[in-house]
Coordinates of C-alpha atoms in Angstrom, one line a residue:
M968 CA -38.0 5.4 44.0
A969 CA -35.0 4.2 45.9
A970 CA -33.3 1.1 44.6
S971 CA -34.0 -2.2 46.2
T972 CA -31.2 -3.5 48.4
L973 CA -29.7 -7.0 48.8
T974 CA -30.9 -7.0 52.5
E975 CA -34.5 -6.5 51.2
V976 CA -34.2 -9.4 48.7
A977 CA -32.8 -11.6 51.4
R978 CA -35.6 -10.8 53.8
L979 CA -38.4 -11.5 51.1
A980 CA -36.7 -14.8 50.2
G981 CA -36.3 -15.8 53.8
V982 CA -32.5 -16.3 53.5
S983 CA -29.4 -14.5 54.9
P984 CA -27.9 -11.6 52.9
A985 CA -24.8 -13.8 52.4
T986 CA -26.9 -16.5 50.7
A987 CA -28.6 -13.9 48.5
S988 CA -25.3 -12.5 47.5
R989 CA -24.0 -15.9 46.5
V990 CA -27.0 -16.5 44.2
L991 CA -27.1 -13.0 42.7
N992 CA -23.4 -12.1 42.4
G993 CA -22.2 -15.3 40.7
S994 CA -20.2 -17.0 43.5
A995 CA -19.1 -20.5 43.0
R996 CA -20.6 -21.5 46.4
T997 CA -24.3 -21.6 45.5
P998 CA -27.1 -22.9 47.7
G999 CA -29.6 -25.6 46.5
P1000 CA -31.8 -25.0 43.5
D1001 CA -34.9 -24.3 45.4
I1002 CA -33.3 -21.6 47.6
A1003 CA -31.6 -20.0 44.5
E1004 CA -34.9 -19.9 42.7
R1005 CA -36.6 -18.2 45.6
V1006 CA -33.9 -15.6 45.8
R1007 CA -34.2 -14.9 42.0
K1008 CA -38.0 -14.5 42.3
A1009 CA -37.6 -12.2 45.2
A1010 CA -35.1 -10.1 43.3
D1011 CA -37.3 -9.9 40.2
S1012 CA -40.4 -8.8 42.3
L1013 CA -38.4 -6.1 43.9
G1014 CA -36.7 -5.0 40.7
Y1015 CA -33.3 -5.5 42.3
I1016 CA -30.2 -4.6 40.2
P1017 CA -27.1 -6.6 41.2
N1018 CA -24.1 -4.5 42.1
A1019 CA -21.4 -5.0 39.4
Q1020 CA -18.5 -4.5 41.9
A1021 CA -19.9 -7.1 44.2
Q1022 CA -20.3 -9.5 41.3
G1023 CA -16.6 -8.8 40.3
L1024 CA -15.4 -9.6 43.7
A1025 CA -17.5 -12.9 43.8
K1026 CA -16.2 -14.0 40.4
S1027 CA -12.7 -12.6 40.6
S1028 CA -13.5 -10.8 37.4
S1029 CA -15.0 -7.4 36.7
G1030 CA -15.9 -8.2 33.2
L1031 CA -14.2 -4.9 32.1
I1032 CA -11.5 -4.1 29.6
G1033 CA -9.9 -0.7 29.7
L1034 CA -9.0 0.8 26.3
I1035 CA -6.6 3.8 26.1
V1036 CA -6.3 5.7 22.7
H1037 CA -4.8 9.1 21.7
D1038 CA -8.0 10.3 19.9
I1039 CA -11.2 8.3 19.3
A1040 CA -12.2 10.7 16.6
D1041 CA -9.1 9.6 14.6
P1042 CA -10.3 6.8 12.2
Y1043 CA -7.1 4.9 13.0
F1044 CA -8.1 4.5 16.6
S1045 CA -11.8 4.1 16.0
A1046 CA -11.0 1.1 13.8
I1047 CA -8.7 -0.4 16.5
A1048 CA -11.5 0.3 19.1
R1049 CA -14.0 -1.8 16.9
G1050 CA -11.6 -4.7 17.0
V1051 CA -11.2 -4.4 20.8
Q1052 CA -14.9 -4.2 21.2
A1053 CA -15.4 -7.4 19.1
A1054 CA -12.9 -9.3 21.2
A1055 CA -14.6 -8.0 24.4
Q1056 CA -18.1 -9.2 23.2
H1057 CA -16.6 -12.6 22.5
Q1058 CA -15.4 -12.7 26.1
N1059 CA -18.7 -11.3 27.4
K1060 CA -17.0 -8.2 28.7
M1061 CA -17.5 -4.4 28.5
V1062 CA -15.1 -1.8 27.3
L1063 CA -14.1 1.3 29.2
L1064 CA -12.6 4.0 27.1
A1065 CA -10.1 6.8 27.8
T1066 CA -8.6 9.3 25.3
T1067 CA -5.4 10.9 26.3
A1068 CA -4.0 13.0 23.3
G1069 CA -0.9 10.8 23.6
S1070 CA 0.2 12.2 27.0
P1071 CA 1.9 9.5 29.1
A1072 CA 0.8 11.3 32.2
D1073 CA -2.8 11.0 31.1
E1074 CA -2.3 7.4 30.2
R1075 CA -1.0 6.7 33.6
A1076 CA -4.1 8.4 35.2
A1077 CA -6.3 6.2 32.9
V1078 CA -4.4 3.0 33.9
A1079 CA -4.8 4.0 37.6
A1080 CA -8.6 4.5 37.1
F1081 CA -9.1 1.2 35.3
A1082 CA -7.1 -0.6 37.9
A1083 CA -9.2 0.9 40.7
R1084 CA -12.2 -0.5 38.9
R1085 CA -10.5 -3.9 38.8
A1086 CA -10.5 -4.1 34.9
D1087 CA -9.5 -7.6 33.8
S1088 CA -7.1 -6.2 31.2
I1089 CA -6.0 -2.9 29.6
V1090 CA -5.2 -2.2 26.0
I1091 CA -3.0 0.8 25.1
A1092 CA -3.1 2.0 21.4
G1093 CA -1.0 4.9 20.3
S1094 CA 2.7 5.6 19.6
R1095 CA 5.1 5.4 22.5
S1096 CA 7.5 8.4 22.9
A1097 CA 11.2 8.7 23.5
R1098 CA 11.0 12.5 23.8
T1099 CA 12.8 14.1 26.7
A1100 CA 9.6 15.9 27.7
D1101 CA 7.9 12.6 28.2
R1102 CA 10.7 10.9 30.2
Q1103 CA 9.0 11.5 33.6
G1104 CA 5.5 10.6 32.3
N1105 CA 6.9 7.4 30.7
A1106 CA 8.5 6.4 34.0
E1107 CA 5.2 6.9 36.0
L1108 CA 3.2 5.1 33.3
A1109 CA 5.6 2.1 33.4
A1110 CA 5.4 2.0 37.2
E1111 CA 1.7 2.1 37.2
L1112 CA 1.4 -0.7 34.6
D1113 CA 4.0 -2.8 36.4
R1114 CA 2.0 -2.5 39.5
Y1115 CA -1.2 -3.5 37.7
C1116 CA 0.5 -6.5 36.2
R1117 CA 1.9 -7.7 39.5
N1118 CA -1.5 -7.7 40.9
G1119 CA -2.8 -10.0 38.2
G1120 CA -3.8 -7.6 35.5
R1121 CA -2.9 -8.1 31.8
V1122 CA -1.8 -5.4 29.3
G1123 CA -2.0 -5.4 25.5
V1124 CA 0.1 -2.7 23.7
V1125 CA -0.2 -1.9 20.0
G1126 CA 3.1 -1.0 18.2
H1127 CA 6.0 -0.8 20.7
A1128 CA 6.5 -2.1 24.2
V1129 CA 5.9 0.4 27.1
V1130 CA 9.0 2.5 27.6
G1131 CA 10.6 1.5 30.9
A1132 CA 8.3 -1.4 31.8
E1133 CA 10.0 -3.9 34.0
S1134 CA 7.4 -6.5 34.9
E1135 CA 8.3 -9.9 33.4
E1136 CA 4.6 -11.1 33.1
G1137 CA 1.3 -9.6 32.1
Y1138 CA 2.4 -7.7 28.9
H1139 CA 1.3 -8.6 25.4
V1140 CA 2.6 -6.5 22.4
V1141 CA 1.1 -6.4 18.9
E1142 CA 4.0 -5.4 16.7
V1143 CA 3.5 -3.5 13.5
P1144 CA 6.4 -3.7 11.0
N1145 CA 6.3 0.0 10.3
E1146 CA 10.0 0.4 9.2
E1147 CA 9.8 -2.6 6.7
L1148 CA 6.4 -1.4 5.3
A1149 CA 7.6 2.1 4.9
A1150 CA 10.7 0.8 3.0
A1151 CA 8.5 -1.2 0.7
L1152 CA 6.4 1.8 -0.1
A1153 CA 9.5 3.9 -0.9
R1154 CA 10.9 1.3 -3.2
E1155 CA 7.6 1.0 -5.1
L1156 CA 7.2 4.8 -5.4
A1157 CA 10.8 5.2 -6.5
A1158 CA 10.2 2.8 -9.5
S1159 CA 7.7 5.2 -11.0
H1160 CA 8.7 8.6 -9.6
A1161 CA 11.5 10.7 -11.0
G1162 CA 11.2 13.8 -8.9
A1163 CA 12.3 14.6 -5.4
F1164 CA 10.8 13.1 -2.2
V1165 CA 9.7 14.7 1.1
I1166 CA 8.5 13.2 4.2
I1167 CA 5.9 14.8 6.5
A1168 CA 6.7 13.2 10.0
G1169 CA 5.3 13.5 13.4
P1170 CA 7.4 15.1 16.2
E1171 CA 10.9 13.6 16.7
G1172 CA 11.0 11.0 19.3
L1173 CA 7.5 9.6 18.4
L1174 CA 8.5 5.9 17.8
T1175 CA 5.9 5.0 15.2
S1176 CA 6.8 8.2 13.1
D1177 CA 10.5 7.6 13.6
D1178 CA 10.2 4.0 12.4
R1179 CA 8.3 5.0 9.3
V1180 CA 10.6 7.8 8.4
R1181 CA 13.7 5.5 8.9
G1182 CA 12.0 2.8 6.8
F1183 CA 11.2 5.2 4.0
Q1184 CA 14.7 6.6 3.9
R1185 CA 16.1 3.0 3.7
G1186 CA 13.8 2.2 0.8
L1187 CA 15.0 5.3 -1.2
A1188 CA 18.6 4.2 -0.5
D1189 CA 17.8 0.7 -1.7
A1190 CA 16.5 2.3 -4.9
G1191 CA 19.8 4.3 -5.3
L1192 CA 18.1 7.7 -4.4
P1193 CA 19.2 10.4 -2.1
P1194 CA 17.4 10.7 1.3
A1195 CA 14.1 12.7 1.4
D1196 CA 13.9 16.0 3.2
V1197 CA 11.8 15.7 6.4
L1198 CA 9.3 18.2 7.8
H1199 CA 8.2 17.5 11.4
A1200 CA 4.6 18.5 12.4
G1201 CA 1.8 17.4 14.6
F1202 CA 1.0 13.7 14.3
D1203 CA -2.6 14.5 13.1
R1204 CA -4.6 16.2 10.3
A1205 CA -3.8 19.7 11.6
G1206 CA -0.1 18.8 11.4
G1207 CA -0.4 17.6 7.9
F1208 CA -2.1 20.8 6.9
E1209 CA 0.6 22.9 8.3
A1210 CA 3.3 21.0 6.6
G1211 CA 1.3 21.1 3.3
L1212 CA 1.3 24.9 3.5
E1213 CA 5.1 24.9 3.9
L1214 CA 5.4 22.8 0.8
V1215 CA 3.2 25.0 -1.5
A1216 CA 6.1 27.3 -2.5
R1217 CA 8.3 24.4 -3.2
I1218 CA 5.8 22.7 -5.5
G1219 CA 5.1 25.8 -7.5
G1220 CA 2.4 26.3 -10.1
S1221 CA 0.6 23.7 -12.1
G1222 CA 2.1 21.8 -14.9
A1223 CA 5.3 20.5 -13.2
S1224 CA 7.3 18.1 -15.3
S1225 CA 7.6 14.5 -14.2
K1226 CA 11.3 15.2 -13.3
S1227 CA 10.4 18.0 -11.0
R1228 CA 7.1 16.9 -9.5
L1229 CA 7.5 16.4 -5.7
C1230 CA 6.4 13.1 -4.1
I1231 CA 5.2 13.5 -0.5
F1232 CA 5.1 10.7 2.0
A1233 CA 3.0 11.5 5.1
V1234 CA 3.6 9.1 7.9
N1235 CA -0.1 8.5 8.5
D1236 CA -3.2 8.9 6.4
V1237 CA -4.8 11.8 8.3
M1238 CA -1.6 13.8 7.9
A1239 CA -1.7 13.0 4.2
I1240 CA -5.4 14.2 4.1
G1241 CA -4.4 17.4 5.8
A1242 CA -1.5 18.1 3.5
T1243 CA -3.8 17.5 0.5
A1244 CA -6.3 19.9 1.8
A1245 CA -3.6 22.6 2.3
L1246 CA -2.3 22.1 -1.3
R1247 CA -5.9 22.4 -2.6
S1248 CA -6.5 25.6 -0.6
K1249 CA -3.7 27.2 -2.7
G1250 CA -5.0 25.9 -6.1
L1251 CA -2.7 22.8 -6.4
R1252 CA -4.0 19.4 -7.4
I1253 CA -3.1 15.9 -6.7
P1254 CA -1.6 14.0 -8.6
R1255 CA -1.2 16.8 -11.3
D1256 CA 1.1 19.1 -9.2
A1257 CA 2.4 16.7 -6.7
A1258 CA 2.2 12.9 -5.7
I1259 CA 1.2 12.0 -2.1
A1260 CA 1.1 8.8 -0.1
G1261 CA 0.0 8.0 3.5
F1262 CA 0.1 5.0 5.9
D1263 CA -2.6 2.9 7.6
D1264 CA -5.4 2.7 5.1
I1265 CA -8.1 4.2 7.4
E1266 CA -11.7 3.7 6.4
T1267 CA -12.1 7.4 5.6
L1268 CA -10.1 6.9 2.5
R1269 CA -13.0 5.2 0.8
D1270 CA -14.5 8.6 0.2
F1271 CA -11.3 10.5 -0.4
R1272 CA -10.4 11.8 -3.8
P1273 CA -8.0 11.2 -5.4
A1274 CA -7.7 7.7 -4.0
L1275 CA -4.8 7.8 -1.7
S1276 CA -1.7 5.5 -2.0
T1277 CA -0.9 4.0 1.4
V1278 CA 0.1 1.1 3.5
R1279 CA -2.8 -1.1 4.4
L1280 CA -2.9 -2.3 8.0
P1281 CA -5.6 -4.7 9.4
L1282 CA -6.7 -2.2 12.0
E1283 CA -9.6 -4.1 13.4
E1284 CA -7.6 -7.3 13.6
I1285 CA -4.9 -5.3 15.5
G1286 CA -7.4 -4.2 18.0
R1287 CA -8.7 -7.8 18.4
L1288 CA -5.3 -9.2 18.8
A1289 CA -4.3 -6.6 21.4
V1290 CA -7.0 -7.9 23.8
P1291 CA -5.2 -10.3 26.1
G1292 CA -6.8 -13.8 26.0
A1293 CA -8.7 -13.0 22.9
G1294 CA -7.2 -15.9 20.8
P1295 CA -4.4 -18.5 20.7
G1296 CA -1.8 -15.8 19.7
Q1297 CA -2.4 -13.9 22.9
T1298 CA -0.4 -16.5 25.0
A1299 CA 2.9 -15.1 23.3
A1300 CA 4.7 -12.0 24.5
T1301 CA 4.6 -10.5 21.0
V1302 CA 2.4 -11.0 17.9
E1303 CA 3.4 -9.4 14.6
V1304 CA 0.8 -8.3 12.0
K1305 CA 1.3 -7.9 8.3
G1306 CA 0.5 -5.0 6.0
E1307 CA 0.8 -4.3 2.3
V1308 CA 1.6 -1.4 0.0
T1309 CA -1.5 -0.2 -1.9
L1310 CA -0.8 2.2 -4.8
R1311 CA -3.8 4.4 -5.9
R1312 CA -4.5 7.4 -8.0
S1313 CA -2.6 10.0 -5.8
T1314 CA 0.8 8.7 -6.8
E1315 CA 0.0 8.0 -10.6
P1316 CA 1.9 10.0 -13.2
A1317 CA 1.0 13.7 -13.5
G1318 CA -2.5 14.3 -15.0
E1319 CA -5.8 15.8 -14.2
S1320 CA -7.3 14.7 -10.9

């Protein structure tokens, strides 16, 4: 059956389409109670479904929040998405989701699509990039977001501000102290680890990865240790696995002494999980043959063995805070969250895992 129209509802209720629209689409200009009740009864009897776009125009709000993440299958982003969803429910809004694999060009396309649907706000989660290859994409993304903000939209960004953004209003950044937390992790590991350190990092120019690398190196320097070697790989589990295979020969066979045992810092947990899987595939075990730590404390770690040392971030809270208007802190241009170093079995002294 064809959907009932607003004109049919108006005809059955004996009112004009404009009056029916004001009743059903939430306009501030509403007719008297008797007329409004007549319109609602007519709509119910016809099974009329209000047009969300028309309601958005009448209320000056679409009731939509756009969320852009690199990969929703990554537990880091799914946890942030839960926080965004919780804030949206509190605001009686719905979340639209776009995954972009970290491409600024794809992020720009998602922003344009959300803006076209009159999303009330947009949240962007995922590392910003300073890579030369992303320069044009960054410029186009910033221009799209600036245009959205100038037209009344609000943008929440997790981590770093949007590269090249110029609008003075509309942006809200949830800052994560990646460098400071990575430095704290390095200092704690250095206190109990006598061997060399190596960092498995994302691509150079990925700001979150760069911050964590820089912080970890600073923490080693604070402890009087030389800088760690750095392996660059994909900022995901596959990248960690690839880097782990590169480290197999360096780690050697089982039974490494405490003075020669390698300590690996992967700049996120999924990379640490991938690296551990690579070592296991070659017969190496954690923490017997090498120590390893990650960053983020994703939910997946609850079932990962040996328990992974990491930096715990309040990921769901980050998602909630990133939604503009979700709480008192969202009136500020920036909000900083806190994290904590969490040492577990994977960095304990050598022994059977």
